[in-house]
Amino acid sequence: MQGQIVYKEGFSVVGVAQKRSKLNKRDDDIVRALWEQMEQNQSTIPHRTHDYIMTGICLPPCENDYFYIAGIEVNDSTTIPKGMNVHTFPAYTYIQYEHKGTFKSLDKTYEMIQNNWLSQSGYQAIPGPTLEIVDTSTHFNVDNDIVIKIYIPIKIGQ
């Protein structure tokens, strides 16, 4: 699989967030629970940029302990449903890869990206939000195979 270079304008998401640690087994289901919560409540979010697109965001450093947001991109963040927050991100250039499989197999795709594809691309990852974008217009279930577009921020040029 070869990555595709994409530029994404700054954006805002309304959603839910929580800190997670890969070192704590009790945290294994945090990301899954955030996605499920957003899937159940996405229709309550006004001013959605796309009706069926959900975005997961891993804030750097994306190592053992990190902050994860599951949300819906919005073009107006003045109305936020109870229990949710708005998060705004600047524009970045990303290298985009596609994951096909379950959420549980997502770590293997990240390993392939870091150990093989990214290093062979000639680009360097930089600190910034890593995005996981899912089209939920078909039946969405975190236990089933899904397609996730992974966006890793990169440095362009010297």
Short mmCIF file of N, CA, C and O in Angstrom, two decimals, residues 88-150:
data_model
loop_
_atom_site.label_atom_id
_atom_site.label_comp_id
_atom_site.label_asym_id
_atom_site.label_seq_id
_atom_site.Cartn_x
_atom_site.Cartn_y
_atom_site.Cartn_z
N THR A 88 -10.74 22.32 17.87
CA THR A 88 -10.40 22.94 16.59
C THR A 88 -8.94 22.65 16.27
O THR A 88 -8.07 22.72 17.15
N PHE A 89 -8.67 22.36 15.00
CA PHE A 89 -7.34 21.97 14.54
C PHE A 89 -6.93 22.81 13.34
O PHE A 89 -7.76 23.12 12.49
N PRO A 90 -5.63 23.14 13.24
CA PRO A 90 -5.15 23.91 12.10
C PRO A 90 -4.97 23.02 10.86
O PRO A 90 -5.08 21.79 10.95
N ALA A 91 -4.67 23.64 9.75
CA ALA A 91 -4.40 22.92 8.50
C ALA A 91 -3.09 22.15 8.63
O ALA A 91 -2.15 22.58 9.29
N TYR A 92 -3.05 20.99 8.00
CA TYR A 92 -1.85 20.16 7.93
C TYR A 92 -1.78 19.48 6.57
O TYR A 92 -2.81 19.28 5.91
N THR A 93 -0.57 19.08 6.21
CA THR A 93 -0.39 18.16 5.10
C THR A 93 -0.23 16.78 5.71
O THR A 93 0.53 16.61 6.68
N TYR A 94 -0.95 15.81 5.15
CA TYR A 94 -0.95 14.45 5.69
C TYR A 94 -0.55 13.45 4.63
O TYR A 94 -0.71 13.69 3.43
N ILE A 95 -0.06 12.32 5.09
CA ILE A 95 0.04 11.16 4.22
C ILE A 95 -1.10 10.25 4.66
O ILE A 95 -1.28 9.99 5.85
N GLN A 96 -1.93 9.86 3.69
CA GLN A 96 -3.15 9.10 3.99
C GLN A 96 -2.98 7.64 3.59
O GLN A 96 -2.49 7.33 2.50
N TYR A 97 -3.38 6.77 4.49
CA TYR A 97 -3.40 5.34 4.24
C TYR A 97 -4.80 4.82 4.52
O TYR A 97 -5.58 5.48 5.20
N GLU A 98 -5.09 3.63 4.04
CA GLU A 98 -6.41 3.05 4.26
C GLU A 98 -6.29 1.74 5.05
O GLU A 98 -5.47 0.89 4.71
N HIS A 99 -7.08 1.63 6.09
CA HIS A 99 -7.17 0.41 6.88
C HIS A 99 -8.48 -0.28 6.55
O HIS A 99 -9.54 0.36 6.57
N LYS A 100 -8.41 -1.57 6.24
CA LYS A 100 -9.62 -2.37 6.02
C LYS A 100 -9.56 -3.50 7.03
O LYS A 100 -8.66 -4.33 6.99
N GLY A 101 -10.53 -3.50 7.96
CA GLY A 101 -10.56 -4.52 9.00
C GLY A 101 -11.30 -4.00 10.20
O GLY A 101 -12.03 -3.01 10.13
N THR A 102 -11.09 -4.65 11.32
CA THR A 102 -11.77 -4.26 12.55
C THR A 102 -10.95 -3.22 13.30
O THR A 102 -9.78 -2.99 12.99
N PHE A 103 -11.56 -2.62 14.31
CA PHE A 103 -10.82 -1.70 15.18
C PHE A 103 -9.69 -2.43 15.89
O PHE A 103 -8.62 -1.88 16.12
N LYS A 104 -9.93 -3.69 16.25
CA LYS A 104 -8.91 -4.45 16.96
C LYS A 104 -7.66 -4.66 16.13
O LYS A 104 -6.57 -4.78 16.67
N SER A 105 -7.80 -4.70 14.80
CA SER A 105 -6.63 -4.91 13.94
C SER A 105 -5.98 -3.60 13.49
O SER A 105 -5.00 -3.61 12.75
N LEU A 106 -6.49 -2.47 13.97
CA LEU A 106 -5.97 -1.16 13.58
C LEU A 106 -4.51 -0.98 14.00
O LEU A 106 -3.72 -0.39 13.26
N ASP A 107 -4.13 -1.48 15.16
CA ASP A 107 -2.73 -1.36 15.61
C ASP A 107 -1.76 -2.00 14.63
O ASP A 107 -0.66 -1.49 14.42
N LYS A 108 -2.15 -3.11 14.00
CA LYS A 108 -1.29 -3.77 13.02
C LYS A 108 -1.08 -2.89 11.79
O LYS A 108 0.01 -2.84 11.23
N THR A 109 -2.14 -2.19 11.39
CA THR A 109 -2.00 -1.27 10.26
C THR A 109 -1.06 -0.13 10.61
O THR A 109 -0.20 0.25 9.81
N TYR A 110 -1.18 0.41 11.82
CA TYR A 110 -0.26 1.48 12.25
C TYR A 110 1.18 0.98 12.28
O TYR A 110 2.11 1.71 11.91
N GLU A 111 1.40 -0.26 12.71
CA GLU A 111 2.75 -0.83 12.70
C GLU A 111 3.30 -0.88 11.29
O GLU A 111 4.46 -0.54 11.05
N MET A 112 2.47 -1.33 10.34
CA MET A 112 2.90 -1.39 8.94
C MET A 112 3.22 0.01 8.41
O MET A 112 4.19 0.20 7.69
N ILE A 113 2.38 0.97 8.77
CA ILE A 113 2.62 2.35 8.31
C ILE A 113 3.96 2.84 8.84
O ILE A 113 4.80 3.35 8.08
N GLN A 114 4.19 2.71 10.14
CA GLN A 114 5.42 3.22 10.76
C GLN A 114 6.66 2.46 10.32
O GLN A 114 7.70 3.06 10.06
N ASN A 115 6.57 1.14 10.26
CA ASN A 115 7.75 0.33 9.98
C ASN A 115 8.06 0.16 8.51
O ASN A 115 9.21 -0.15 8.16
N ASN A 116 7.07 0.31 7.64
CA ASN A 116 7.30 0.04 6.22
C ASN A 116 6.93 1.22 5.33
O ASN A 116 7.78 1.85 4.74
N TRP A 117 5.63 1.49 5.25
CA TRP A 117 5.16 2.43 4.23
C TRP A 117 5.67 3.84 4.42
O TRP A 117 6.13 4.47 3.47
N LEU A 118 5.61 4.37 5.64
CA LEU A 118 6.04 5.75 5.86
C LEU A 118 7.53 5.91 5.60
O LEU A 118 7.96 6.85 4.93
N SER A 119 8.34 4.98 6.10
CA SER A 119 9.79 5.08 5.89
C SER A 119 10.15 4.97 4.42
O SER A 119 11.10 5.60 3.96
N GLN A 120 9.39 4.21 3.65
CA GLN A 120 9.66 4.07 2.22
C GLN A 120 9.12 5.24 1.40
O GLN A 120 9.51 5.44 0.26
N SER A 121 8.24 6.03 2.00
CA SER A 121 7.64 7.15 1.28
C SER A 121 8.60 8.32 1.11
O SER A 121 8.43 9.14 0.21
N GLY A 122 9.60 8.40 1.99
CA GLY A 122 10.51 9.53 1.93
C GLY A 122 10.03 10.73 2.73
O GLY A 122 10.69 11.75 2.79
N TYR A 123 8.86 10.62 3.36
CA TYR A 123 8.32 11.71 4.17
C TYR A 123 8.56 11.45 5.64
O TYR A 123 8.71 10.30 6.07
N GLN A 124 8.56 12.52 6.41
CA GLN A 124 8.79 12.42 7.85
C GLN A 124 7.53 12.83 8.60
O GLN A 124 6.97 13.90 8.35
N ALA A 125 7.08 11.97 9.52
CA ALA A 125 5.93 12.32 10.37
C ALA A 125 6.34 13.44 11.32
O ALA A 125 7.49 13.50 11.76
N ILE A 126 5.40 14.34 11.60
CA ILE A 126 5.64 15.43 12.53
C ILE A 126 4.58 15.39 13.62
O ILE A 126 3.53 14.79 13.45
N PRO A 127 4.85 16.05 14.76
CA PRO A 127 3.82 16.11 15.80
C PRO A 127 2.59 16.85 15.28
O PRO A 127 2.70 17.91 14.67
N GLY A 128 1.48 16.27 15.49
CA GLY A 128 0.21 16.84 15.05
C GLY A 128 -0.87 15.80 15.22
O GLY A 128 -0.59 14.64 15.56
N PRO A 129 -2.11 16.17 14.99
CA PRO A 129 -3.21 15.22 15.18
C PRO A 129 -3.20 14.14 14.11
O PRO A 129 -3.13 14.42 12.92
N THR A 130 -3.23 12.89 14.55
CA THR A 130 -3.43 11.77 13.63
C THR A 130 -4.93 11.54 13.53
O THR A 130 -5.62 11.47 14.54
N LEU A 131 -5.42 11.45 12.29
CA LEU A 131 -6.87 11.34 12.07
C LEU A 131 -7.24 9.94 11.62
O LEU A 131 -6.50 9.29 10.88
N GLU A 132 -8.43 9.51 12.04
CA GLU A 132 -9.04 8.25 11.58
C GLU A 132 -10.45 8.63 11.13
O GLU A 132 -11.30 8.96 11.96
N ILE A 133 -10.67 8.58 9.82
CA ILE A 133 -11.94 9.05 9.27
C ILE A 133 -12.72 7.87 8.71
O ILE A 133 -12.19 7.08 7.93
N VAL A 134 -13.99 7.77 9.13
CA VAL A 134 -14.85 6.64 8.76
C VAL A 134 -16.15 7.16 8.16
O VAL A 134 -16.79 8.06 8.71
N ASP A 135 -16.55 6.57 7.04
CA ASP A 135 -17.85 6.85 6.43
C ASP A 135 -18.84 5.86 7.03
O ASP A 135 -18.70 4.65 6.86
N THR A 136 -19.83 6.37 7.76
CA THR A 136 -20.79 5.51 8.45
C THR A 136 -22.11 5.39 7.68
O THR A 136 -23.11 4.96 8.25
N SER A 137 -22.11 5.76 6.39
CA SER A 137 -23.37 5.72 5.64
C SER A 137 -23.87 4.29 5.44
O SER A 137 -25.06 4.07 5.29
N THR A 138 -22.97 3.33 5.42
CA THR A 138 -23.39 1.93 5.42
C THR A 138 -23.46 1.50 6.88
O THR A 138 -23.07 2.24 7.77
N HIS A 139 -23.94 0.32 7.13
CA HIS A 139 -24.08 -0.14 8.51
C HIS A 139 -22.74 -0.07 9.22
O HIS A 139 -21.75 -0.64 8.77
N PHE A 140 -22.69 0.63 10.33
CA PHE A 140 -21.45 0.83 11.07
C PHE A 140 -21.51 0.05 12.37
O PHE A 140 -22.45 0.17 13.14
N ASN A 141 -20.49 -0.76 12.60
CA ASN A 141 -20.38 -1.52 13.84
C ASN A 141 -18.89 -1.71 14.10
O ASN A 141 -18.18 -2.24 13.24
N VAL A 142 -18.42 -1.28 15.25
CA VAL A 142 -16.99 -1.35 15.54
C VAL A 142 -16.46 -2.78 15.59
O VAL A 142 -15.25 -2.99 15.54
N ASP A 143 -17.33 -3.78 15.69
CA ASP A 143 -16.88 -5.17 15.71
C ASP A 143 -16.72 -5.75 14.31
O ASP A 143 -16.11 -6.80 14.15
N ASN A 144 -17.28 -5.11 13.31
CA ASN A 144 -17.21 -5.60 11.93
C ASN A 144 -16.05 -4.95 11.19
O ASN A 144 -15.47 -3.97 11.63
N ASP A 145 -15.74 -5.51 10.02
CA ASP A 145 -14.73 -4.90 9.17
C ASP A 145 -15.25 -3.56 8.66
O ASP A 145 -16.41 -3.44 8.24
N ILE A 146 -14.39 -2.55 8.73
CA ILE A 146 -14.73 -1.22 8.25
C ILE A 146 -13.52 -0.65 7.52
O ILE A 146 -12.42 -1.19 7.62
N VAL A 147 -13.74 0.42 6.80
CA VAL A 147 -12.66 1.12 6.12
C VAL A 147 -12.40 2.40 6.89
O VAL A 147 -13.30 3.19 7.13
N ILE A 148 -11.15 2.57 7.31
CA ILE A 148 -10.74 3.76 8.05
C ILE A 148 -9.63 4.44 7.26
O ILE A 148 -8.62 3.80 6.95
N LYS A 149 -9.82 5.70 6.93
CA LYS A 149 -8.75 6.47 6.30
C LYS A 149 -7.92 7.08 7.41
O LYS A 149 -8.42 7.82 8.25
N ILE A 150 -6.64 6.73 7.43
CA ILE A 150 -5.70 7.19 8.45
C ILE A 150 -4.89 8.34 7.86
O ILE A 150 -4.31 8.19 6.78
#
